[in-house]
Coordinates of C-alpha atoms in Angstrom, one line a residue:
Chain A
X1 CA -10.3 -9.1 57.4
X2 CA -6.8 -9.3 56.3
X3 CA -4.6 -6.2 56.2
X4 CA -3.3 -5.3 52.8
X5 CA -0.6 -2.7 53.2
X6 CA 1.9 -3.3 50.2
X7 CA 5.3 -1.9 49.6
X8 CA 6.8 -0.8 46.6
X9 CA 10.3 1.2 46.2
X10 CA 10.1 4.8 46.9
X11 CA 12.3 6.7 44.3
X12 CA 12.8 9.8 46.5
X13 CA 14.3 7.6 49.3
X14 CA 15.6 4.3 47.4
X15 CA 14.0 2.2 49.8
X16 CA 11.0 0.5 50.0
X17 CA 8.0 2.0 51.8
X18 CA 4.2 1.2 52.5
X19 CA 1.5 3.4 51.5
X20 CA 1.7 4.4 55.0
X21 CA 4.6 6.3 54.7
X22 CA 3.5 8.0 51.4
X23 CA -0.2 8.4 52.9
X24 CA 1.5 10.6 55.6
X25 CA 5.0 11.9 54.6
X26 CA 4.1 15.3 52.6
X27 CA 4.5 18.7 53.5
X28 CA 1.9 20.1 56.4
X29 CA 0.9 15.9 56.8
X30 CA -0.2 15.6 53.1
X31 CA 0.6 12.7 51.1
X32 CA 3.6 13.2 49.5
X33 CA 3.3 14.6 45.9
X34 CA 4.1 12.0 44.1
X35 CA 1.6 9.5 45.5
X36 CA -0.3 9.3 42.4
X37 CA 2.7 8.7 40.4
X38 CA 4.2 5.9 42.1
X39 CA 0.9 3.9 43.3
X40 CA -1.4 4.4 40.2
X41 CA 0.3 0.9 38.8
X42 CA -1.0 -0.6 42.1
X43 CA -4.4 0.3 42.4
X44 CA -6.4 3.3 41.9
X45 CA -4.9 6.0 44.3
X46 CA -6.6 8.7 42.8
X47 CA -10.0 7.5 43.3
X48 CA -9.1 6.6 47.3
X49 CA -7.1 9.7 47.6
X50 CA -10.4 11.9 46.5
X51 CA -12.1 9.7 49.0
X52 CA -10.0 10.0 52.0
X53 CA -9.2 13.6 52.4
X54 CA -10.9 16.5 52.3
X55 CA -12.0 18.0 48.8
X56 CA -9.4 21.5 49.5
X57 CA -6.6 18.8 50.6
X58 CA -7.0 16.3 47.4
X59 CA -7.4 19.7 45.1
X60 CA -4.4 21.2 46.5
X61 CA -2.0 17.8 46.7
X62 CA -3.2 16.9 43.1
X63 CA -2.1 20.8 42.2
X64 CA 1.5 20.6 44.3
X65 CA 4.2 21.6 42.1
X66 CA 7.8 21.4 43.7
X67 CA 9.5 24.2 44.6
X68 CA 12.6 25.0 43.4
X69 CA 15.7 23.2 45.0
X70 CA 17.5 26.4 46.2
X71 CA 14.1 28.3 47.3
X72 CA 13.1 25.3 49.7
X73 CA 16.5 25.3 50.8
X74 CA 16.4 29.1 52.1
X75 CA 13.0 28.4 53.4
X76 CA 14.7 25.5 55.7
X77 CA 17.7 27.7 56.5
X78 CA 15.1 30.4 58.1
X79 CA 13.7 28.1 59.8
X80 CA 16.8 26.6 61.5
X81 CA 17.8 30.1 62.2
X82 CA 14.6 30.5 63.7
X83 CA 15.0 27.0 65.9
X84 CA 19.0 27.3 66.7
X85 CA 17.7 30.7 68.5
X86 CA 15.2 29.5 70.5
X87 CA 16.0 27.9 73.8
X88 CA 15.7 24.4 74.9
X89 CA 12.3 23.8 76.2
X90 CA 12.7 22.6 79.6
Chain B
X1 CA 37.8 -10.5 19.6
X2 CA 36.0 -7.7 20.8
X3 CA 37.5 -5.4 23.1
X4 CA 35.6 -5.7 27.0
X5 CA 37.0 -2.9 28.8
X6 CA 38.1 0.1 27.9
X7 CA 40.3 1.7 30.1
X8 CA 42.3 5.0 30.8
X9 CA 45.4 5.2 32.9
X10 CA 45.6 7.8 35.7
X11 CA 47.2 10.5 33.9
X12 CA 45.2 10.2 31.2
X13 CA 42.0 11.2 33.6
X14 CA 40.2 14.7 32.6
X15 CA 41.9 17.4 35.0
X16 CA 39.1 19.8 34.4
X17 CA 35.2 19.3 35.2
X18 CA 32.3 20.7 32.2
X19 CA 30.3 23.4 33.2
X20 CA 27.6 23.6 31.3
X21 CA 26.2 27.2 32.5
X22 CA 29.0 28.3 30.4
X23 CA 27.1 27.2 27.4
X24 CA 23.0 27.4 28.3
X25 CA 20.9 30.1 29.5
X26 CA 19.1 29.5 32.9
X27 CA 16.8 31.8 34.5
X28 CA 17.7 32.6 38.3
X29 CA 15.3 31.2 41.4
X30 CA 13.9 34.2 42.1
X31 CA 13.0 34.6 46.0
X32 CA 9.7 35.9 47.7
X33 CA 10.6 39.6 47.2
X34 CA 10.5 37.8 42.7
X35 CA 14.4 38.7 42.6
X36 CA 17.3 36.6 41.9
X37 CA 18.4 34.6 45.5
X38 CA 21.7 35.9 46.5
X39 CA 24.4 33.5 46.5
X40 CA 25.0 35.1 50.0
X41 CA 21.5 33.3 51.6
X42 CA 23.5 30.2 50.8
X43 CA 26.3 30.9 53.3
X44 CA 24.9 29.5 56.3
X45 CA 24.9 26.2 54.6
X46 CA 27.8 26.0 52.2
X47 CA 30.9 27.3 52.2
X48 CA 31.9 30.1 49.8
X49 CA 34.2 28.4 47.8
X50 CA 31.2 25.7 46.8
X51 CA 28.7 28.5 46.4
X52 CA 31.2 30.3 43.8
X53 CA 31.3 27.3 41.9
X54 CA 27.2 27.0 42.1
X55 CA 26.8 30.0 40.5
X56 CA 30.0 30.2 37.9
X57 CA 30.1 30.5 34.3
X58 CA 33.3 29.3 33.4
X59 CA 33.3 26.8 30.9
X60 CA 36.4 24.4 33.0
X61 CA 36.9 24.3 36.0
X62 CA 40.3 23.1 37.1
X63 CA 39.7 19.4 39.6
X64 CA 42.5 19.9 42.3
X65 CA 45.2 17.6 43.1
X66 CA 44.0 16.7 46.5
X67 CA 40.8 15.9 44.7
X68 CA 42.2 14.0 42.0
X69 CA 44.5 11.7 44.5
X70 CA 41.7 10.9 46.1
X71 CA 39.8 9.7 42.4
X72 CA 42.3 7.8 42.0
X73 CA 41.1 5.0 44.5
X74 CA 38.5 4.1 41.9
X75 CA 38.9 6.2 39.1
X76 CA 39.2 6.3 35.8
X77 CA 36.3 4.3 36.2
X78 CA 36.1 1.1 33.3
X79 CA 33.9 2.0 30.0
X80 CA 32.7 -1.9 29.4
X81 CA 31.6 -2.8 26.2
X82 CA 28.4 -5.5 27.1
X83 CA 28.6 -7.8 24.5
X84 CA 26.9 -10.7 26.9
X85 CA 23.9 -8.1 26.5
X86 CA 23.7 -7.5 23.1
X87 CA 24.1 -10.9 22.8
X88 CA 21.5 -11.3 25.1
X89 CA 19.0 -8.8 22.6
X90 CA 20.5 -10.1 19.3
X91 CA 21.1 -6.4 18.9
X92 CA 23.2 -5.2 15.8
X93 CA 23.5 -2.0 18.8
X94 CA 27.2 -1.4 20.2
X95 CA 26.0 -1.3 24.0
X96 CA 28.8 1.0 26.3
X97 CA 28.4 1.1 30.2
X98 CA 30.1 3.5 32.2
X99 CA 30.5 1.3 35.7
X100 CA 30.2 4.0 38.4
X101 CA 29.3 0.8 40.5
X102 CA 33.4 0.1 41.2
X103 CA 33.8 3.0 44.1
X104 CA 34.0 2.6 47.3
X105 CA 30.2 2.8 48.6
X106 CA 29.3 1.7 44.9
X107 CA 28.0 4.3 43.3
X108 CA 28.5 7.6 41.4
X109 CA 27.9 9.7 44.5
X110 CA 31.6 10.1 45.9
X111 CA 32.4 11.8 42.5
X112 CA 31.0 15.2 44.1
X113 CA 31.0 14.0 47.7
X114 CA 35.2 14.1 47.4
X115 CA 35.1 17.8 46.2
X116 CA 32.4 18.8 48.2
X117 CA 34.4 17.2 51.2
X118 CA 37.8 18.9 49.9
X119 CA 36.4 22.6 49.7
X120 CA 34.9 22.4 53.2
X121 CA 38.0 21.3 54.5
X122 CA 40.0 24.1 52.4
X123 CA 37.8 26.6 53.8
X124 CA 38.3 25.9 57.4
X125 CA 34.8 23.4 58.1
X126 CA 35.4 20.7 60.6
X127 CA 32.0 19.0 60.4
X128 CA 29.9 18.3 57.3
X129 CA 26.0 17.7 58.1
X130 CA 23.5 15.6 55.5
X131 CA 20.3 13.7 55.3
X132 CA 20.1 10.3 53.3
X133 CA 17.0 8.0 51.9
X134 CA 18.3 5.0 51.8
X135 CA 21.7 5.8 52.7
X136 CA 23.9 6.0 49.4
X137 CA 24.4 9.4 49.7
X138 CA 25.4 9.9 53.0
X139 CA 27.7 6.6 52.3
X140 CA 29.7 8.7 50.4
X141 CA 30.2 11.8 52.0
X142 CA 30.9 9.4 55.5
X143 CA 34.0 8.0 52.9
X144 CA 34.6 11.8 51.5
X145 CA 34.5 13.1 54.6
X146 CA 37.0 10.2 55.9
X147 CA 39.8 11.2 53.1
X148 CA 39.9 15.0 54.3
X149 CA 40.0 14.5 58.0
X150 CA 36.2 15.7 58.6
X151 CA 33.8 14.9 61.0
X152 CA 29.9 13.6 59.3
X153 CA 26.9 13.5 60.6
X154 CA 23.4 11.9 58.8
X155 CA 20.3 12.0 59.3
X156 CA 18.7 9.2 57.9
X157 CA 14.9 8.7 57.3
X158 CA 14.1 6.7 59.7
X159 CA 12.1 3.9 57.6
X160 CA 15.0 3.5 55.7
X161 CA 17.9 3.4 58.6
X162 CA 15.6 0.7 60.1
X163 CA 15.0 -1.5 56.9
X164 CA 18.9 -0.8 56.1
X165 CA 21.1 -1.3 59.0
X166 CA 23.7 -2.2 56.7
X167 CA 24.1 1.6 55.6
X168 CA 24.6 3.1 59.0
X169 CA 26.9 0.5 59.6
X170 CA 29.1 1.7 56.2
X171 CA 28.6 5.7 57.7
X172 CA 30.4 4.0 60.5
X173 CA 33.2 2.5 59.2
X174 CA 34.2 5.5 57.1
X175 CA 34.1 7.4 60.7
X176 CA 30.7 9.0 59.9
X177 CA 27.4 9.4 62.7
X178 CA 24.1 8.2 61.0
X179 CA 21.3 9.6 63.2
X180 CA 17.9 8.2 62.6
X181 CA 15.7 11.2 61.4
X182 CA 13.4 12.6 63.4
X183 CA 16.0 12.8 65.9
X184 CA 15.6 14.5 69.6
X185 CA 19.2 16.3 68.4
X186 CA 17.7 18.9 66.5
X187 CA 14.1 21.5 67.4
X188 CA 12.8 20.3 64.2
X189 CA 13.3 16.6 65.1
X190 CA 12.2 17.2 68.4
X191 CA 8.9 19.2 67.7
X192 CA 7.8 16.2 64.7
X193 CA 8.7 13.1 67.5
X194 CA 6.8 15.2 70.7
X195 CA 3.4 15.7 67.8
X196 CA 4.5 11.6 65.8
X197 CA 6.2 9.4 68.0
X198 CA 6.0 6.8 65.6
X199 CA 6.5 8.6 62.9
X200 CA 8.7 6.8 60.1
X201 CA 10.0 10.0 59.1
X202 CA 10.4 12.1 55.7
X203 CA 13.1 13.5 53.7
X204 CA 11.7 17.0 54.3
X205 CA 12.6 16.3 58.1
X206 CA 15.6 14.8 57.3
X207 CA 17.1 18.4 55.7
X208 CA 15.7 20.1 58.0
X209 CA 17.3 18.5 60.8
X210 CA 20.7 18.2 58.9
X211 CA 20.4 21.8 58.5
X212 CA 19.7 23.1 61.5
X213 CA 22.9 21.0 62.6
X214 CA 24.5 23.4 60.5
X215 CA 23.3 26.6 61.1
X216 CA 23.1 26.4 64.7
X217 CA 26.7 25.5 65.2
X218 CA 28.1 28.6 66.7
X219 CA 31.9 28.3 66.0
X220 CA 30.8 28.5 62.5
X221 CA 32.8 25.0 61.7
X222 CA 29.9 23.0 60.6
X223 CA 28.4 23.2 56.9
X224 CA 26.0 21.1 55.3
X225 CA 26.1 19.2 51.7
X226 CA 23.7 17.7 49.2
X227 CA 24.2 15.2 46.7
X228 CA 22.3 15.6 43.5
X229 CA 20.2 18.6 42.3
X230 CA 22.7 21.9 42.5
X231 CA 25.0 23.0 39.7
X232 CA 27.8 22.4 41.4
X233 CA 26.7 18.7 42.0
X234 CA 26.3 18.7 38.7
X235 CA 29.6 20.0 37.8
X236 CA 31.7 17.2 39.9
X237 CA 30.1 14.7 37.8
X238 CA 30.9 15.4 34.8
X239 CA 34.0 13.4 35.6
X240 CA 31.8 10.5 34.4
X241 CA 31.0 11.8 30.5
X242 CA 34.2 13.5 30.0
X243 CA 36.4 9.8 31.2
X244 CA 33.4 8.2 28.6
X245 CA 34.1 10.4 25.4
X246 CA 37.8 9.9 26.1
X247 CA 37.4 5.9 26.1
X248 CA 34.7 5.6 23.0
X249 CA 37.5 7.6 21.5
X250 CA 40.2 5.1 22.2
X251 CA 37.9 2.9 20.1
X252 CA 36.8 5.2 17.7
X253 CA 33.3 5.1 18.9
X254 CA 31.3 8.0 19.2
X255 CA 27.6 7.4 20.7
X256 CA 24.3 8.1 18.9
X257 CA 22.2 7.8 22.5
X258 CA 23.1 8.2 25.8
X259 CA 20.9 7.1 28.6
X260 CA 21.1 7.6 32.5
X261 CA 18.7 7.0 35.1
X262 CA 17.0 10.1 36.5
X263 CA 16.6 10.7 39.9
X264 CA 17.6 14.5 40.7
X265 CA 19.4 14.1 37.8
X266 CA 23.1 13.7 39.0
X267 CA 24.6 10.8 37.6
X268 CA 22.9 11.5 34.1
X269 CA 24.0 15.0 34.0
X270 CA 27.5 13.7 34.9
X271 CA 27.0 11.1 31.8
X272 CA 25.4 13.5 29.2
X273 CA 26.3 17.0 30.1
X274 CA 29.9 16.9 28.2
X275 CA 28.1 15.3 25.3
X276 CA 25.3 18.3 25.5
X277 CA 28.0 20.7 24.2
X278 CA 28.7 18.8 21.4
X279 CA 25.3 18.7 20.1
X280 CA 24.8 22.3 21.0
X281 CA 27.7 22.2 18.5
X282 CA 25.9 20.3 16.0
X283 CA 26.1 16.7 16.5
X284 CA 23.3 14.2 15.7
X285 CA 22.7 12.5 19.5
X286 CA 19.7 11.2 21.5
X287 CA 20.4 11.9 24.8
X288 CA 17.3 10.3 27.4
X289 CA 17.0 10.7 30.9
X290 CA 14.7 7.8 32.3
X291 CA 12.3 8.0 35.2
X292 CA 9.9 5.5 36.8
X293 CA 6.4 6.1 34.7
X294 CA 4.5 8.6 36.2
X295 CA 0.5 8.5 36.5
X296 CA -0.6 9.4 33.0
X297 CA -3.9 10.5 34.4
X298 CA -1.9 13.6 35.7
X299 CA 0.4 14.2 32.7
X300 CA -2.2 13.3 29.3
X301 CA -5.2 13.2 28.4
X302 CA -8.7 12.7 29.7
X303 CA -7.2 14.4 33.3
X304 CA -8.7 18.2 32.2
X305 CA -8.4 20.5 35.2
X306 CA -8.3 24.0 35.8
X307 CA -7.1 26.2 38.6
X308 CA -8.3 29.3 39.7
X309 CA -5.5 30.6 40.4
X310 CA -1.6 29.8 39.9
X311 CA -1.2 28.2 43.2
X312 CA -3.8 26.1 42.8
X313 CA -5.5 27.0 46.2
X314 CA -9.2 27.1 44.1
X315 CA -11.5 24.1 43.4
X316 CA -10.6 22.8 40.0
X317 CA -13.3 22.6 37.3
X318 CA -14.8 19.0 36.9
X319 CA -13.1 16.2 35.7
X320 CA -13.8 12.7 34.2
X321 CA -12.0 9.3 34.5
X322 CA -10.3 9.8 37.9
X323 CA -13.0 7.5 39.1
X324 CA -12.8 4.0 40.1
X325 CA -13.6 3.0 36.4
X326 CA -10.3 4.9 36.0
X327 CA -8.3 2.9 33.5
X328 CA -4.7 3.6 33.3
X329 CA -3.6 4.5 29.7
X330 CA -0.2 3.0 28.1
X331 CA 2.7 3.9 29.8
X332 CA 4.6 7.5 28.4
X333 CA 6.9 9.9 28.8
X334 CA 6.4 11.8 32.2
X335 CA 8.5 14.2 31.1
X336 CA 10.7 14.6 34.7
X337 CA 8.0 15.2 37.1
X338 CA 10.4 14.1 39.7
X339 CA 10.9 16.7 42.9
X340 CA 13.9 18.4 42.9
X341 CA 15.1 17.7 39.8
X342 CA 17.9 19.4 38.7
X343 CA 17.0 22.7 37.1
X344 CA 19.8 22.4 34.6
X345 CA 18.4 18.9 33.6
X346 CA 15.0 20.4 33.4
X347 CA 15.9 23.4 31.1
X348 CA 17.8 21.1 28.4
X349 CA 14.5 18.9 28.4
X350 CA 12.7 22.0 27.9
X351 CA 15.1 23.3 24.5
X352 CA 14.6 19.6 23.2
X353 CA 17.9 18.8 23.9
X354 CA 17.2 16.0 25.9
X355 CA 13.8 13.6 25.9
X356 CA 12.9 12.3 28.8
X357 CA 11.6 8.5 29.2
X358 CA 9.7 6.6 31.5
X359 CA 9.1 2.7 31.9
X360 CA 7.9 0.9 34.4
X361 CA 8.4 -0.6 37.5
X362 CA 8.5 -4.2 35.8
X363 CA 9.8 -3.2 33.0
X364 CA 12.9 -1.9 35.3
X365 CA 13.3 -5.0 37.3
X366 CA 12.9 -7.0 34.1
X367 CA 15.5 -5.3 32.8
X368 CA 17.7 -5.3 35.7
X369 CA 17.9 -9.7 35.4
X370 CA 18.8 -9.5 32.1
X371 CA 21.8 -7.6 32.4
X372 CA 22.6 -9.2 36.0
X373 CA 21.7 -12.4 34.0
X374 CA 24.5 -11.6 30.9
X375 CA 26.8 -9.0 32.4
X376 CA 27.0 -10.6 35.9
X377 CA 26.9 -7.4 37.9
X378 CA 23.6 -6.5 39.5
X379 CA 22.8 -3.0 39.0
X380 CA 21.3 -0.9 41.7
X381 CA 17.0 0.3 41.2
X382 CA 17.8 3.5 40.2
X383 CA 20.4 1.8 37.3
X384 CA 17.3 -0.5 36.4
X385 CA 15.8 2.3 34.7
X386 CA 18.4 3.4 32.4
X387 CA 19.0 -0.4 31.8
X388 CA 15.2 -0.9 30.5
X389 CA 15.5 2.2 28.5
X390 CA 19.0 0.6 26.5
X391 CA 16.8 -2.7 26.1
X392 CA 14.3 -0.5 24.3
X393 CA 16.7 1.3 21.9
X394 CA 18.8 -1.8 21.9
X395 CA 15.6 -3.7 20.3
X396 CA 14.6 -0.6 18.2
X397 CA 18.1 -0.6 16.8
X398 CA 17.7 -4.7 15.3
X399 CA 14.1 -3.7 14.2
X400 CA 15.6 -0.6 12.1
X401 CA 18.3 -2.9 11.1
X402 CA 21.1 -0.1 12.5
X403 CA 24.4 -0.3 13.9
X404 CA 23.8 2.1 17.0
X405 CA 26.2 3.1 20.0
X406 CA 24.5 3.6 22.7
X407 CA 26.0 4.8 25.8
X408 CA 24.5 4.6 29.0
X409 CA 25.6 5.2 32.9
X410 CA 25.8 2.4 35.5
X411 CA 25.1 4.5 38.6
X412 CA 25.7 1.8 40.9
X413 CA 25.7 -1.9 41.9
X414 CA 22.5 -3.3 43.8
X415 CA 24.4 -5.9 46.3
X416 CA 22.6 -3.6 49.2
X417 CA 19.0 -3.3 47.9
X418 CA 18.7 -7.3 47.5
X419 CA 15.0 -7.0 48.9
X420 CA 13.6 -5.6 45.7
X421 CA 14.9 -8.3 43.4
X422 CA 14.1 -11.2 46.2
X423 CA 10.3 -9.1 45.6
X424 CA 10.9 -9.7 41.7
X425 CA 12.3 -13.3 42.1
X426 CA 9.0 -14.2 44.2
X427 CA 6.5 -12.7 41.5
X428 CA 5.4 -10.0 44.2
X429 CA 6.8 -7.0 42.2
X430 CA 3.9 -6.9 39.1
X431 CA 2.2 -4.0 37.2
X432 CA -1.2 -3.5 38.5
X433 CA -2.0 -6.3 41.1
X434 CA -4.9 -5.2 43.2
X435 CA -8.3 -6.6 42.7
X436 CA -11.4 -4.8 43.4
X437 CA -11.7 -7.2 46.1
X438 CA -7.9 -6.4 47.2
X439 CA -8.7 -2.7 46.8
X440 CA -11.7 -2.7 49.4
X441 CA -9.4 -4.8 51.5
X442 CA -6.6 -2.0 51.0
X443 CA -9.1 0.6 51.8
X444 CA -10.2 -1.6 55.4
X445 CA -6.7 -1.4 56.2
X446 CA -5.6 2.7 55.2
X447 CA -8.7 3.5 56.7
X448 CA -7.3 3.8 60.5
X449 CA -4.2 5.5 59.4
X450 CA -4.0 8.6 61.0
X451 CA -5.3 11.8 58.8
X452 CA -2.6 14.5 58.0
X453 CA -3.8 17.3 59.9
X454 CA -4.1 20.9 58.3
X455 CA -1.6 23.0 59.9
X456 CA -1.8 25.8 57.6
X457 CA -2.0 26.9 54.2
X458 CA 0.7 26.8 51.7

């Protein structure tokens, strides 16, 4: 069987992307949150998403709000702190 | 005959940015302790003179000189009257475009990218850190950071720096470092490449490795910048409405709707912000941000759902048409749903000062020929939005038989994102396209994909 794996444009990056990318590219390996609102004019993402992943995963990416700009932001400087601390692994 | 281009001469550009905190009330991010983030926790990141301006409530801020010489390159930027459009609609409308698309990388972005560059330098930075999509962004701040004398470094997602080597190669040129993100530079790029080798990456990544760059720079000379979302961001471009208002008033026009694209909301803010205050002040304006159309199964309708809880951790209540007889309803108003939007976009869509739009992909692209098609220049995707939402008004306006003004931004010119239109051109970019056949053959080929694992709760 033919591969079907189309591309449309990505409005988070400006660039085009497969569902591939937006299948994987979430927080903790999710789909990225707006999955449903960029592919739902391509074929019926909801109805695979609920398929494909577990009912707790679909339930909680369907629920993702995004956090605000400033709060993910501290959240990401922690962590650097956190990593810039640590030594090389050798 | 009708005047094409409106233009203002150097001196006559606005020597003071709009800040619109001045005039609306915006509730603080409250952090996990639920009280207002210090402007402190920013100070790994940004430098204090930026973070000042992030949380000001002045109504003007002053643009400094260095700043301004640097504007100069491109701006004032030409207001263009688009008569070859209106033509084009048979529109009674008075369509004005603001063409952002004439700096040097081609967009609105160096319009805060120049500050941001400026007050790093001012304030003793040597190196400025960012992530880019697509590239735009750090395009900019690689020519910012070229003006002051500053070293830049981007991460860049890595799907995009390989489907755009033309971007890195602008980062270069300007004297900038564009890093394909996950990157073995950074822990966090390292510890995503050692679990995903093949990963394409992800704009989460991407700020975190650009980040990190930052913060774990010792000698305390390395900051990091972002392009749309933050007040300050906000703030710089303002340049663009306050230059508009100026030129419509050379012509004595004044504009009943203003429409920008809306991304994290940057180059619309820029646009409408200095026209918010006036109808905070009373006058009659339409002012629409447009974003792609979002599912309407999650935003109307027949999608009923309940959490549990406020975090949406519980099962939801049952549902009904989410299945494959799922049938997409018209297209609507999102309302914004976009991440990271800006929060003081948000909050003027929530007063009703501003209405946000959607159309559609097709309906963008559609819109993007006929301007490229009657005004010659092709406007970037983004642009294509705002574009589709003027044809709309534009139309409405000859239906209602009314001589509108409408106003709208052109973010940026499209001469590096050719792939979507050659897409268009070749019929492959249509509104729903998959058969049910296509869709099992869609399902055959997502099926091997790997499955995100659960690393832990959020």
């Amino acid at each position: 069987m033919e591969s079907v794996d189309p591309s449309i444009r990505c409005p988070r990056l400006g660039s085009d992307v497969p569902f591939y990318y937006c299948r994987k590219c979430g927080e903790n390996g999710l789909p990225c949150f707006k999955v449903f609102d960029c592919w739902w004019e391509i074929f019926d993402v909801v109805a695979y998403l609920r398929d494909e992943l577990s009912p707790v995963d679909f339930e909680r990416l369907k629920g993702t709000k995004p956090k605000e700009k400033v709060l993910s932001l501290l959240e990401i400087i922690e962590k650097a702190k956190k990593n810039a601390s640590e030594p090389p692994a050798q | 005959m009708a005047l094409r281009k409106i233009v203002l001469s150097e001196d006559e550009m606005p020597r003071q940015w709009y800040n619109i905190l001045a005039d609306i009330k915006m509730n603080p991010p409250l952090g996990p302790d639920g009280n207002p983030v210090s402007p402190d926790a920013l100070a790994p990141v940004f430098p204090m003179n930026l973070i000042e301006q992030e949380v000001s409530s002045e109504r003007w801020i002053t643009i400094p000189e260095p700043v301004m010489e640097v504007y100069r390159i491109w701006r004032p930027s030409p207001l263009v009257r688009a008569i070859n459009l209106e033509k084009a609609l048979d529109t009674p409308a008075r369509i004005y475009f603001k063409n952002e698309g004439v700096s040097p990388p081609g967009s609105h972005k160096p319009n805060t990218a120049v500050p941001q560059a400026y007050y790093n330098k001012v304030f003793g930075i040597k190196r400025i850190t960012t992530e880019t999509g697509a590239g735009q962004w750090g395009s900019a701040l690689s020519f910012a950071c070229s003006q002051f004398g500053l070293e830049c470094k981007v991460f860049m997602v890595r799907i995009s720096f390989d489907q755009k080597p033309y971007r890195k190669t602008m980062m270069g040129v300007w004297g900038g470092k564009c890093i394909p993100s996950p990157s073995m530079e950074t822990k966090a790029g390292r510890d995503v490449l050692a679990q995903y080798p093949d990963t394409p990456g992800s704009l989460g990544i991407a700020i975190s490795e650009a980040v990190e760059a930052a913060v774990s720079d010792t000698t305390g000379q390395t900051r990091y910048s972002l392009g749309s979302v933050l007040n300050h961001v906000m703030l710089h471009q303002t340049v663009i409405g306050l230059e508009a208002k100026n030129q419509l008033a050379k012509v004595g026009e004044y504009p009943d709707i203003i429409i920008g694209c809306a991304g994290g909301g940057s180059n619309f803010a820029g646009t409408a912000f200095p026209f918010v205050l006036d109808k905070i002040n009373g006058k009659n304006i339409e002012i629409f941000p447009v974003e792609p159309a979002a599912c309407p199964t999650l935003t109307q309708g027949p999608f009923v759902y309940d959490h549990g809880d406020n975090a949406g951790y519980t099962p939801l209540l049952p549902m009904h048409s989410l299945g494959h007889n799922f049938v997409p309803a018209p297209f609507h108003a999102g309302g914004l749903r976009y991440h990271g939007m800006a929060p003081t976009v948000s909050q003027l869509v929530n007063e009703g000062l501003l209405e946000a739009k959607a159309v559609s992909q097709l309906e963008a692209y559609e819109a993007g020929l006929i301007f490229a098609r009657s005004e010659g220049h092709i406007p970037a995707p983004e642009t294509t939005h705002a574009i589709a939402q003027v044809v709309k008004e534009a139309r409405r306006a000859k239906e209602e038989g009314k001589e509108k003004v409408i106003l709208f931004n052109w973010s940026g010119h499209g001469c590096l994102d050719l792939g979507a239109y050659e897409k268009f051109l070749a019929g492959e970019l249509t509104n729903p396209i998959f058969t049910e056949e296509e869709k099992v053959k869609a399902a055959e080929a997502f099926k091997n994909y790997p499955r995100p694992a659960n690393l832990k709760s959020r």
